[in-house]
mmCIF file of C-alpha atoms and ligand atoms in Angstrom:
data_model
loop_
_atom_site.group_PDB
_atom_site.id
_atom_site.type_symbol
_atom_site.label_atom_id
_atom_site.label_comp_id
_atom_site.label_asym_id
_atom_site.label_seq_id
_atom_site.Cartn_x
_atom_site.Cartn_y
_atom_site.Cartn_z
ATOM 1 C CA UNK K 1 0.000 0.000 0.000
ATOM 2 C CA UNK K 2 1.336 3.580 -1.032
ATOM 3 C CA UNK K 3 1.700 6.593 1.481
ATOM 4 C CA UNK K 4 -0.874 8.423 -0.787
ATOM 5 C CA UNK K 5 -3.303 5.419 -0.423
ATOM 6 C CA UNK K 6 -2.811 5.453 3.451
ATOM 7 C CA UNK K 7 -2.869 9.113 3.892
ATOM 8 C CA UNK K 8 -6.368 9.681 1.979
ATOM 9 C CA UNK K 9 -7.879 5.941 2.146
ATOM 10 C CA UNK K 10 -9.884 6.338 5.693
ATOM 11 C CA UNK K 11 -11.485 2.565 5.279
ATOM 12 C CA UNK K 12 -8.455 0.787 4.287
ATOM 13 C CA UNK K 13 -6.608 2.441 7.736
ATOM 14 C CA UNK K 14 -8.285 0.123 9.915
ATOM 15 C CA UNK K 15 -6.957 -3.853 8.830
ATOM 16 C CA UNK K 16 -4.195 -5.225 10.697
ATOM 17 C CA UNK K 17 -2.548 -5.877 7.301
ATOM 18 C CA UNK K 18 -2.409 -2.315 6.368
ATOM 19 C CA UNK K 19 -1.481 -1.384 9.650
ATOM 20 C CA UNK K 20 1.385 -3.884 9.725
ATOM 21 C CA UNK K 21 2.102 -2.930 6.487
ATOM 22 C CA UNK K 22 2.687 0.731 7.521
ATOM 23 C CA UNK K 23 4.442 -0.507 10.645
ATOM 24 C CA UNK K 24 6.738 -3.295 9.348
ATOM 25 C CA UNK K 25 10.304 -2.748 11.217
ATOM 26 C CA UNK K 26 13.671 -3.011 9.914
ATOM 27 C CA UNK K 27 15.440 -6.464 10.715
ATOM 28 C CA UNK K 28 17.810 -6.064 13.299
ATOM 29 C CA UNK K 29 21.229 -7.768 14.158
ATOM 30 C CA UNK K 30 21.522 -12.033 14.514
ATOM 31 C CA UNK K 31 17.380 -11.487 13.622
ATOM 32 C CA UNK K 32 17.780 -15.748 12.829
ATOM 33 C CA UNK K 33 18.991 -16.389 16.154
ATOM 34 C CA UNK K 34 16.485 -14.087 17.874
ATOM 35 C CA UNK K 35 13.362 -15.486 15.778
ATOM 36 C CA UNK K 36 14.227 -19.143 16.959
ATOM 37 C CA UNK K 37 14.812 -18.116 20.678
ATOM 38 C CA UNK K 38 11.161 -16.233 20.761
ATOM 39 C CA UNK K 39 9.075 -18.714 19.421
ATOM 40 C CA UNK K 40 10.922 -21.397 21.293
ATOM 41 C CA UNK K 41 9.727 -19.334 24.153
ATOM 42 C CA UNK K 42 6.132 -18.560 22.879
ATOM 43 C CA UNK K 43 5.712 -22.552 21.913
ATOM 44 C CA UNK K 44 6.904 -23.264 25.908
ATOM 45 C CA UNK K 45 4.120 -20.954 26.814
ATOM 46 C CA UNK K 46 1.368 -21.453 24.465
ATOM 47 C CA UNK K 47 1.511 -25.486 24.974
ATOM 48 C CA UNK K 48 1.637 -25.362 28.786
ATOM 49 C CA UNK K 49 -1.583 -22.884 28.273
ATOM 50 C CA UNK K 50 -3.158 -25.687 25.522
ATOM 51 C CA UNK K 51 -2.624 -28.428 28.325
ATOM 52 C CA UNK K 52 -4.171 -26.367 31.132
ATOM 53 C CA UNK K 53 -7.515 -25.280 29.496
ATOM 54 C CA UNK K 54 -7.666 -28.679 28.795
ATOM 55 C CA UNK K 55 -7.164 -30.294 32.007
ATOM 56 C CA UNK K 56 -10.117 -27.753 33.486
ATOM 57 C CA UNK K 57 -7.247 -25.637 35.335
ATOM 58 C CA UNK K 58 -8.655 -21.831 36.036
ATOM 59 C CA UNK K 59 -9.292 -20.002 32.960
ATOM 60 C CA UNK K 60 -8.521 -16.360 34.890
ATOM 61 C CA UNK K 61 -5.073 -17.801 35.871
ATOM 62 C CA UNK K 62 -4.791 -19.426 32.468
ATOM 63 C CA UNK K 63 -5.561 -16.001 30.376
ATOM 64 C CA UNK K 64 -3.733 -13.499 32.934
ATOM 65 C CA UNK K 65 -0.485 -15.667 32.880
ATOM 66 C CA UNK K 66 -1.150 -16.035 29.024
ATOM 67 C CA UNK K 67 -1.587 -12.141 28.488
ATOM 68 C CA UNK K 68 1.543 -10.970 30.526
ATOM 69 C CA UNK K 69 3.641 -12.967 29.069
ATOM 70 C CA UNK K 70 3.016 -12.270 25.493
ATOM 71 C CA UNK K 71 3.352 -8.616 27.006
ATOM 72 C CA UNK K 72 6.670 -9.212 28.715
ATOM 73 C CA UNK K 73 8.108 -11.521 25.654
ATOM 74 C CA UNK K 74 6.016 -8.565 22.797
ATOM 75 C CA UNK K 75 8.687 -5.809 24.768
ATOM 76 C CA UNK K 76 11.490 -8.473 25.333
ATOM 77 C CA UNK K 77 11.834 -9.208 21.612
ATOM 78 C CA UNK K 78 12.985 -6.979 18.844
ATOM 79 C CA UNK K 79 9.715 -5.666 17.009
ATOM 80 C CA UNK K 80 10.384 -7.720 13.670
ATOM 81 C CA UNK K 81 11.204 -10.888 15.860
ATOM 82 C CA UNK K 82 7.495 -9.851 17.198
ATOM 83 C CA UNK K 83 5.783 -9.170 14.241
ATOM 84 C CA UNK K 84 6.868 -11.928 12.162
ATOM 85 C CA UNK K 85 5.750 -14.730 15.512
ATOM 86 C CA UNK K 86 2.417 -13.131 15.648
ATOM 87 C CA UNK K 87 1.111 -15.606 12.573
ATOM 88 C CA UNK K 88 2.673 -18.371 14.757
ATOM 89 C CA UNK K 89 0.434 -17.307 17.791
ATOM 90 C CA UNK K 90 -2.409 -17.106 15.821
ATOM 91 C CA UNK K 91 -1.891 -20.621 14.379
ATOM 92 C CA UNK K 92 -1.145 -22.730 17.751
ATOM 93 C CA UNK K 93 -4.243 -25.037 19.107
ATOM 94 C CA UNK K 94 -4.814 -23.133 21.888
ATOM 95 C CA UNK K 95 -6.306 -20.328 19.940
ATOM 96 C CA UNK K 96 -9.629 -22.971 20.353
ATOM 97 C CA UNK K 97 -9.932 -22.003 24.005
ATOM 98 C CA UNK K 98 -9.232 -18.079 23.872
ATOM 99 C CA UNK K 99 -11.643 -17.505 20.656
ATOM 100 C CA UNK K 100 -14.442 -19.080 23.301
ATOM 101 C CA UNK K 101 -14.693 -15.643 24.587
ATOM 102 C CA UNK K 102 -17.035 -13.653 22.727
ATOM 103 C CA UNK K 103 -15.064 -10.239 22.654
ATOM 104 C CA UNK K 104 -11.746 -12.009 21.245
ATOM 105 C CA UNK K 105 -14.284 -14.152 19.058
ATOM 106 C CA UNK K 106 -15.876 -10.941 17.738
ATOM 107 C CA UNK K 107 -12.339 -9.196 17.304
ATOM 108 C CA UNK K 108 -10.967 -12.014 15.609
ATOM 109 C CA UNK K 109 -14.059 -13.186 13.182
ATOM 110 C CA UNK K 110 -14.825 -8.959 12.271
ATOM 111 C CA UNK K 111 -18.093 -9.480 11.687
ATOM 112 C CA UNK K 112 -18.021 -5.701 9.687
ATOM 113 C CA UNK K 113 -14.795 -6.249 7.775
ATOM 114 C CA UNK K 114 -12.486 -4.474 9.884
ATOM 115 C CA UNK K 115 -10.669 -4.018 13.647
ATOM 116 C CA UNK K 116 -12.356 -2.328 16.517
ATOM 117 C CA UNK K 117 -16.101 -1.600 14.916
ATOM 118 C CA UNK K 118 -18.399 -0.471 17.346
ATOM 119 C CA UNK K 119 -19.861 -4.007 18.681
ATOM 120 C CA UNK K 120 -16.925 -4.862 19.691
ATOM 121 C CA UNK K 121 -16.377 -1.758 21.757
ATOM 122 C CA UNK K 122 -20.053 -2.931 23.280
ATOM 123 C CA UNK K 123 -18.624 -6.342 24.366
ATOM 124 C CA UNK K 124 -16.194 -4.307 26.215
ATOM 125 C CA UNK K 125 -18.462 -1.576 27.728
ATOM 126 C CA UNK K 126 -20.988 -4.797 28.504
ATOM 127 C CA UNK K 127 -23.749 -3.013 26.985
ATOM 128 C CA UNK K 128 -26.583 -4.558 26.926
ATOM 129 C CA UNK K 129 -26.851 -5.025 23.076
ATOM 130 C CA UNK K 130 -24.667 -8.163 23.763
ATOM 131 C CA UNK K 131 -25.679 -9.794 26.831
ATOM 132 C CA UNK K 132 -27.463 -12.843 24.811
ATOM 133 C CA UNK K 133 -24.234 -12.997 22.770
ATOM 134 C CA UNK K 134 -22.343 -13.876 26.232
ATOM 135 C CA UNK K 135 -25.057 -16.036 27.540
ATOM 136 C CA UNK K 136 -24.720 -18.181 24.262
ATOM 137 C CA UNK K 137 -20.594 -18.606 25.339
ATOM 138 C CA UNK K 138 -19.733 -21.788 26.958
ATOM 139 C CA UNK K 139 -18.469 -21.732 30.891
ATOM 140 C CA UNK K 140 -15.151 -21.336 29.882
ATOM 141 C CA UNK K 141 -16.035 -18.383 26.746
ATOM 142 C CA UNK K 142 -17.635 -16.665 30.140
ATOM 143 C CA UNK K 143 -15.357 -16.554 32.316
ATOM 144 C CA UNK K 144 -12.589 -15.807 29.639
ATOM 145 C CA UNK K 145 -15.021 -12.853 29.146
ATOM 146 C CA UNK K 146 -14.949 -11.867 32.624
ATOM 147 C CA UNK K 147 -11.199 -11.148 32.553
ATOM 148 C CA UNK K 148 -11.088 -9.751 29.025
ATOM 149 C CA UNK K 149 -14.219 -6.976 29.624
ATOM 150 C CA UNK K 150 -12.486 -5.900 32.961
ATOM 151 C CA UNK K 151 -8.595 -5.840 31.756
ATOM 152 C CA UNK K 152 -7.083 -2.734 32.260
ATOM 153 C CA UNK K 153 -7.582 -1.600 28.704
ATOM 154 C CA UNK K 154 -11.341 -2.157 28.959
ATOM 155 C CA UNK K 155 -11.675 -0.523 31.875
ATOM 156 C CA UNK K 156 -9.901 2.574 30.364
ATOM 157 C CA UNK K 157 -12.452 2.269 27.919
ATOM 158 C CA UNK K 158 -15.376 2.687 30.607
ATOM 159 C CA UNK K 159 -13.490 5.803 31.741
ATOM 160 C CA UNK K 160 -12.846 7.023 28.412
ATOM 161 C CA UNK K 161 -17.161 7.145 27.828
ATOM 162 C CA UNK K 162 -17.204 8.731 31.377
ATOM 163 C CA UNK K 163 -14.267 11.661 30.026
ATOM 164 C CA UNK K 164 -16.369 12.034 27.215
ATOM 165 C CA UNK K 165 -19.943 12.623 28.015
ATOM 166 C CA UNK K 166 -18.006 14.914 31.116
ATOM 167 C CA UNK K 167 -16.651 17.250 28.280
ATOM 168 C CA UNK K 168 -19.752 17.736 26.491
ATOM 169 C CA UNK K 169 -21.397 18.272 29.670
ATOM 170 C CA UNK K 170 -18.591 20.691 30.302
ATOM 171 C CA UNK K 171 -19.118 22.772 27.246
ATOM 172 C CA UNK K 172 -22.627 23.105 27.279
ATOM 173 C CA UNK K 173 -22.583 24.453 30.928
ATOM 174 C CA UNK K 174 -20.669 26.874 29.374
ATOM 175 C CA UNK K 175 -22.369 27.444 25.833
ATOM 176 C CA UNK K 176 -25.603 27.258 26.694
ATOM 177 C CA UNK K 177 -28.631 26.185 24.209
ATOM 178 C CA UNK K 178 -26.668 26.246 21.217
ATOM 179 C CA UNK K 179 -24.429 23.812 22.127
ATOM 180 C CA UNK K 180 -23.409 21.738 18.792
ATOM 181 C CA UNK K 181 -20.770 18.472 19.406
ATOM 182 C CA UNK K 182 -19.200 16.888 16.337
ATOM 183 C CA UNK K 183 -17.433 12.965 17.284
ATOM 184 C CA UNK K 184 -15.506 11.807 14.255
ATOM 185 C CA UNK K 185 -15.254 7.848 14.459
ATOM 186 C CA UNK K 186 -19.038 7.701 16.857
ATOM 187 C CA UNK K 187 -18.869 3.687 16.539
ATOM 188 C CA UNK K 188 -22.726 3.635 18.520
ATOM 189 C CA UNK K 189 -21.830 7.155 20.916
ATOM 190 C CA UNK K 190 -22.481 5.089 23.730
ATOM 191 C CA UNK K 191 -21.154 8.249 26.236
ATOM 192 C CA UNK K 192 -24.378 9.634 25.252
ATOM 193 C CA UNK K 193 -26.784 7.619 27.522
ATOM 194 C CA UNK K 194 -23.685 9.041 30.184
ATOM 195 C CA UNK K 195 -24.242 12.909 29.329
ATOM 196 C CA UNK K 196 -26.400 15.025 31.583
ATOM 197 C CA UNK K 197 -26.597 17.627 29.177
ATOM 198 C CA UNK K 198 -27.706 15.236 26.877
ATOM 199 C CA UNK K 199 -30.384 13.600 28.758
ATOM 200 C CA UNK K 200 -32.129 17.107 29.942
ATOM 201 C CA UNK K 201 -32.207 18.256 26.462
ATOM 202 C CA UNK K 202 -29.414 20.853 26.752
ATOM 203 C CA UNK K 203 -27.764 20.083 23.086
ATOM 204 C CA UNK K 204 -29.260 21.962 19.910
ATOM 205 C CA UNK K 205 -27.239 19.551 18.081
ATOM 206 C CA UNK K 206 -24.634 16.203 18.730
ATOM 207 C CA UNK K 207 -23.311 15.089 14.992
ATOM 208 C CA UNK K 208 -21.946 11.612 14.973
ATOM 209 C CA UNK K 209 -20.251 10.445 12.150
ATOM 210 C CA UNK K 210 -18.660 7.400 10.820
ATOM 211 C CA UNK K 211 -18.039 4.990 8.006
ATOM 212 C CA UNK K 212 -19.638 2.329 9.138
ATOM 213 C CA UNK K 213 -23.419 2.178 7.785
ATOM 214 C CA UNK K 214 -24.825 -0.161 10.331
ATOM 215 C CA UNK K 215 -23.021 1.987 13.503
ATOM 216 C CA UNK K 216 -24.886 5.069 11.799
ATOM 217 C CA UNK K 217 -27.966 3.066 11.392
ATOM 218 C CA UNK K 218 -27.858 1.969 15.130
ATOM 219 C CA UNK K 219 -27.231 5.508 16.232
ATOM 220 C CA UNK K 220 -30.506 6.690 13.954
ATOM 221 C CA UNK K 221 -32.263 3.979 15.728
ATOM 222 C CA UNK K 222 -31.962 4.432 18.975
ATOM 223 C CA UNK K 223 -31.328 8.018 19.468
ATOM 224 C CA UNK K 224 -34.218 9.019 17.107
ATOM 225 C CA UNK K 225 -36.512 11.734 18.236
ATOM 226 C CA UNK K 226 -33.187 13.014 20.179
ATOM 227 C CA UNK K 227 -30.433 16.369 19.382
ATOM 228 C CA UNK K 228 -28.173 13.340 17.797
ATOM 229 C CA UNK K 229 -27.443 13.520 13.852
ATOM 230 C CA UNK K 230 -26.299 10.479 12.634
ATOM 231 C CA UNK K 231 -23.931 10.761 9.443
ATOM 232 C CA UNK K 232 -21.974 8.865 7.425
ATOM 233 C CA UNK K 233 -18.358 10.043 6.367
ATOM 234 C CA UNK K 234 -15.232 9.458 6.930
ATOM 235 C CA UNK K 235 -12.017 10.836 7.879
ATOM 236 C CA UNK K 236 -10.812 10.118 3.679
ATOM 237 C CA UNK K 237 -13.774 12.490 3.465
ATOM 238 C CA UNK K 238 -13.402 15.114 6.187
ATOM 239 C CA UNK K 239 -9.775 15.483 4.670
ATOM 240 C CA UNK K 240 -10.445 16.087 1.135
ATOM 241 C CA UNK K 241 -13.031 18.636 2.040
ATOM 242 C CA UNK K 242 -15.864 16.491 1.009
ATOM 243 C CA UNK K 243 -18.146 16.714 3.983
ATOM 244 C CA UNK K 244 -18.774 19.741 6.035
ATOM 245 C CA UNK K 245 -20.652 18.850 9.048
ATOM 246 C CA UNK K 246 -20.357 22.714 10.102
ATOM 247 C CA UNK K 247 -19.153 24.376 13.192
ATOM 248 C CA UNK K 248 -18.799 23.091 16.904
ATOM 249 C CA UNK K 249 -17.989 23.952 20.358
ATOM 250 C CA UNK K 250 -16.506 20.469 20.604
ATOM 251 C CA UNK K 251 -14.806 18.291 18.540
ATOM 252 C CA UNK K 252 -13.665 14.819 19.661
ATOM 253 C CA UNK K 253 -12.354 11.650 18.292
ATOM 254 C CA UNK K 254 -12.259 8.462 20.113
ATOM 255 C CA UNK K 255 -11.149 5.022 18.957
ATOM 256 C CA UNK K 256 -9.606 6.687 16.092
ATOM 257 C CA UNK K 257 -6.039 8.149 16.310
ATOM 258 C CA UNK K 258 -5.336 4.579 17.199
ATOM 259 C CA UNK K 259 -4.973 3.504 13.401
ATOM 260 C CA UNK K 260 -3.886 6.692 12.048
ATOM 261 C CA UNK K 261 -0.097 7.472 11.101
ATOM 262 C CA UNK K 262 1.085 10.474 12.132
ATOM 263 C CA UNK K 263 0.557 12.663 8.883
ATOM 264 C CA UNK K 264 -2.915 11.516 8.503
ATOM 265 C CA UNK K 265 -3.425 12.165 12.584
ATOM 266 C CA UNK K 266 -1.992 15.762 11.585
ATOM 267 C CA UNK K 267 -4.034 16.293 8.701
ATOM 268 C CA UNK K 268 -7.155 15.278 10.620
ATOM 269 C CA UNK K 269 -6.737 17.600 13.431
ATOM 270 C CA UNK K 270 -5.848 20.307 11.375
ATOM 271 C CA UNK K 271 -9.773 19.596 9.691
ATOM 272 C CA UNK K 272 -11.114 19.205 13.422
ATOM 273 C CA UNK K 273 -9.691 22.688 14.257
ATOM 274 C CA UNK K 274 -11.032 24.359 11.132
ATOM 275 C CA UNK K 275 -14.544 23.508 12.432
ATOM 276 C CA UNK K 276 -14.112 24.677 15.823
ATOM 277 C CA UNK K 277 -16.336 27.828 17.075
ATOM 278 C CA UNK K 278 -14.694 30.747 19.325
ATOM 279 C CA UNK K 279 -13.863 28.983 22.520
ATOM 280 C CA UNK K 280 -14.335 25.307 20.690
ATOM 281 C CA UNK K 281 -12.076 22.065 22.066
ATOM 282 C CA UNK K 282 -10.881 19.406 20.257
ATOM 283 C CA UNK K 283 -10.164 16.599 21.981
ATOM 284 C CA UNK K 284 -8.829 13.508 20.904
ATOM 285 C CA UNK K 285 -7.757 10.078 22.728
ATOM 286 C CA UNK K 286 -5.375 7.235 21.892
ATOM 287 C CA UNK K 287 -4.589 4.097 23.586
ATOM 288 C CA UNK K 288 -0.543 4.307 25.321
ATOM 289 C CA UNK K 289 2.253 2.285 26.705
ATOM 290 C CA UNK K 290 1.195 1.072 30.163
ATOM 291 C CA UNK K 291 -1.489 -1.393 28.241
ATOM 292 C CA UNK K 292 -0.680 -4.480 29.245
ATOM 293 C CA UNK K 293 -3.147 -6.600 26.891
ATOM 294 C CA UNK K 294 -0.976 -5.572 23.778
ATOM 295 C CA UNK K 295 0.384 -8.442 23.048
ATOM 296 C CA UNK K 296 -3.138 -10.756 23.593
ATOM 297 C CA UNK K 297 -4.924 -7.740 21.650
ATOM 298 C CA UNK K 298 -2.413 -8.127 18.396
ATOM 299 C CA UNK K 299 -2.346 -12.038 18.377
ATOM 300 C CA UNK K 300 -5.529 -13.746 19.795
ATOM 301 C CA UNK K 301 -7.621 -10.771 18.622
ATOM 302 C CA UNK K 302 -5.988 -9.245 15.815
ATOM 303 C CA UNK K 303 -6.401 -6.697 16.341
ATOM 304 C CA UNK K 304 -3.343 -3.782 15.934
ATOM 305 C CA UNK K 305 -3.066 -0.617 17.587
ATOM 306 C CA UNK K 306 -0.828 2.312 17.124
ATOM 307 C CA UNK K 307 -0.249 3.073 20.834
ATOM 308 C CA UNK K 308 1.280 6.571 21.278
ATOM 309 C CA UNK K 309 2.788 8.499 23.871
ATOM 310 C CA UNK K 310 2.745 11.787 26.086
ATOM 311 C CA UNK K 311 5.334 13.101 24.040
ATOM 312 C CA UNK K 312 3.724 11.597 20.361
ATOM 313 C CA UNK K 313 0.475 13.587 21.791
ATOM 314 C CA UNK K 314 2.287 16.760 21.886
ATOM 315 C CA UNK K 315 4.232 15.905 18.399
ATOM 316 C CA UNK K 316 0.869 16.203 16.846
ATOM 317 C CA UNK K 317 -0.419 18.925 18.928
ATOM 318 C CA UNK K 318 2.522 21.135 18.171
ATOM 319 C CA UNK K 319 2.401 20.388 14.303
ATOM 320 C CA UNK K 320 -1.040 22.049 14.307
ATOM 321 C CA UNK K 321 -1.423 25.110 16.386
ATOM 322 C CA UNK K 322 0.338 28.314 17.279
ATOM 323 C CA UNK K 323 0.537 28.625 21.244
ATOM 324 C CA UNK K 324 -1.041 31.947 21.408
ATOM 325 C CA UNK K 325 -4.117 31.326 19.755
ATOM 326 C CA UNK K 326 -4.740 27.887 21.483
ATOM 327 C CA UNK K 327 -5.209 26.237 25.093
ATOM 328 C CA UNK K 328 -3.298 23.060 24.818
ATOM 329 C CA UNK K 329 -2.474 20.049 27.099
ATOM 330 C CA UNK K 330 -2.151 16.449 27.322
ATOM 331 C CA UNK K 331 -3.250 14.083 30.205
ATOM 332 C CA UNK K 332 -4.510 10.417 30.772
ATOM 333 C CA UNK K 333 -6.894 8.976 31.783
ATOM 334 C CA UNK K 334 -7.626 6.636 35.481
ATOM 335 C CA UNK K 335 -5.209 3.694 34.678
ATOM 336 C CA UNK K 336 -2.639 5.449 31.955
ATOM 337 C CA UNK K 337 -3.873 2.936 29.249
ATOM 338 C CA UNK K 338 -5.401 5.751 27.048
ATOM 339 C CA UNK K 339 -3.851 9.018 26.911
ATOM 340 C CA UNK K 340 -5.932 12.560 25.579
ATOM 341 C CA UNK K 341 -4.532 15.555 23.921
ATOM 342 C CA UNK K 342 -6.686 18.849 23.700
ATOM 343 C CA UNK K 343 -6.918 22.061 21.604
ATOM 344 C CA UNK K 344 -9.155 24.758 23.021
ATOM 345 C CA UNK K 345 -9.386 27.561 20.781
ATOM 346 C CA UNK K 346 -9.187 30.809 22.969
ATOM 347 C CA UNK K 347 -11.552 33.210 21.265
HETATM 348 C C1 LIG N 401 -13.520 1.746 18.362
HETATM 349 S S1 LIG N 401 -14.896 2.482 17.584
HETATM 350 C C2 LIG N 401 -14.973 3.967 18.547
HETATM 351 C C3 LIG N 401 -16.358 4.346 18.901
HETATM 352 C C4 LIG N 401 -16.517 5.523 19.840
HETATM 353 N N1 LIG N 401 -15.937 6.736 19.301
HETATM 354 C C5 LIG N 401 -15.959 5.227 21.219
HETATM 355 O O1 LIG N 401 -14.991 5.849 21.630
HETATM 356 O O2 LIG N 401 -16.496 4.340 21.877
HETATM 357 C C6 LIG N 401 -14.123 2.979 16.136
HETATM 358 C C7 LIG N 401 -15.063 3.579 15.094
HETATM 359 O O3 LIG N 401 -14.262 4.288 14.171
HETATM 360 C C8 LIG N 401 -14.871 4.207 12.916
HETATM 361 N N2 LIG N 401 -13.867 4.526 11.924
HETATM 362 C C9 LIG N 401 -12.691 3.905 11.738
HETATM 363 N N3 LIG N 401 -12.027 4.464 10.715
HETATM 364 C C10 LIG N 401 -12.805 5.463 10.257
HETATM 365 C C11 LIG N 401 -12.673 6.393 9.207
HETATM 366 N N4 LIG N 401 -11.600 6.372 8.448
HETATM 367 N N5 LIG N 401 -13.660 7.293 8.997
HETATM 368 C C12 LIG N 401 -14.761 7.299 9.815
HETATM 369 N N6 LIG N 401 -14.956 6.430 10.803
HETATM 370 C C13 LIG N 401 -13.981 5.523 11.030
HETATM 371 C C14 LIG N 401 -15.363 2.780 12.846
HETATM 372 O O4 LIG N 401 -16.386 2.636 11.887
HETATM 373 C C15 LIG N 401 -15.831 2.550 14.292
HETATM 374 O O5 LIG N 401 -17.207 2.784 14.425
#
């Protein structure tokens, strides 16, 4: 895949191919030597796994021994050695056990043709949209799901819908009736069932766009009647000027950053900032270092991130706005696993 094809193809962003592609690292001294070492080591672990979910042994301890170890070896190894055993992962039996668990099923199977859709972000917020889904697992898919719905990085994902609905409840404190809130990447905008200022009617308008045509159908659905606009677009068309959507207080993108490449992440915010209001925020979130479940995520789920941190935050801040005319910062959120950059516009 080109750069040109990455930087303006907003669907094709989103497969772990591409973002492998995009990602793939150089090969690094006695690579041979290294690449037999790891997946001697991953084969150790994988088969002692294989023989424990078979012999009944405790699926929590099974997964959580699983899951920091592919973290610790992921870190250990040099990233080619990584990226190249991640197909080896993938292939060993005891993939059988871990795709019993209906989130890393879901992640794994992508029902909608590409990584991190919207569903799957309800297996991890528990919605209620999936609670037959779970009861369908078997014992062990259940409690697999019990540890995968409350790791770290899906509870940072609870807190994430909490930081969200909190800043639109912020701004329209402080805006008033006219309040208008633009997310890029809405999946279902489940932080709007957690807005106050949503619920009591405060909004005169919440735009949610995104590419997929059944998340915008589901947001139609169930928040007809409501301030919410459902659109479809994407961020290929937000950057080539296609869609105008209008002007906001607040901006955000969530779930997003994650598969863009820097220049695209640039080029993006530079959009988002073009439709602020006087006093708008843009805010924007991507998952960061401390996530422990990287390694699980990228093999049992395939599922591949761009995790970025404090410091890539800023990179991206600073490439779009001059300090005086802007309020800037960067922070994270309860357990460090997602990290938020923001752009206020000061008048
Ligand atoms: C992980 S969900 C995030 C949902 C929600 N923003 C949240 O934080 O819970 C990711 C969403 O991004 C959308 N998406 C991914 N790439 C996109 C693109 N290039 N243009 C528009 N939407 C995109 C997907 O369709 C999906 O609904």
């Amino acid at each position: 895949m080109t750069q040109m094809k990455m930087e303006f193809d907003g669907h094709s962003l989103i497969t772990p191919s591409a973002i492998a592609d995009e990602l793939v690292a150089a090969k690094e001294e006695r690579f041979d030597e290294h690449l037999a070492i790891g997946k001697g080591e991953l084969a150790l672990l994988l088969e002692l796994a294989r023989q424990q979910f078979a012999k009944g042994e405790n699926p929590t301890k099974v997964i959580d021994r699983v899951t920091m170890s592919l973290h610790e070896i992921r870190h250990r190894l040099q990233p080619r050695v990584w990226q190249e055993l991640v197909p080896f992962v993938q292939e060993h039996a005891v993939s059988e056990y871990f795709l019993q668990d209906p989130l890393t099923r879901w992640s794994w199977d992508k029902p909608r043709g590409y990584s991190g859709d919207a569903r799957l972000l309800d297996f991890i917020y528990r919605h209620d949209s999936v609670t037959e889904d779970v009861a369908g697992a078997s014992d062990l898919g259940k409690a697999l799901f019990e540890y995968t719905s409350t790791a770290p990085s899906s509870l940072a994902n609870w807190d994430r819908r909490d930081i969200l609905a909190g800043y639109v409840d912020e701004v329209a404190a402080r805006t008033g009736a006219g309040t208008e809130v633009l997310s890029v990447a809405a999946g279902h905008l489940r932080e709007a069932e957690y807005s106050k200022a949503f619920r009591e009617k405060q909004l005169k308008r919440w735009v949610a766009l995104d590419q997929d045509p059944i998340s915008v159908g589901t947001i139609a659905r169930d928040y007809q009647g409501t301030s919410v606009e459902a659109i479809d677009g994407s961020v290929r068309a937000i950057l080539t000027g296609r869609q105008h959507p209008g002007t906001f207080d607040l901006v955000y993108a969530s779930g997003l950053y994650d598969y863009l490449v820097d220049k695209v992440a640039i080029k993006l915010t530079q959009r988002c900032l073009d439709m602020l209001k006087p006093n708008g925020t843009f805010l924007f979130a991507n998952y960061s270092y401390p996530i422990l479940v990287d390694g699980y995520i990228e093999t049992f789920m395939n599922w591949q991130l761009l995790l970025r941190s404090e410091a890539d935050m800023w990179k991206i801040i600073h490439a779009c706005v001059d300090k005086d005319e802007y309020e800037t910062g960067v922070f994270f959120g309860k357990n460090r696993n997602i990290v938020y950059g923001f752009i206020k516009k000061r008048s």
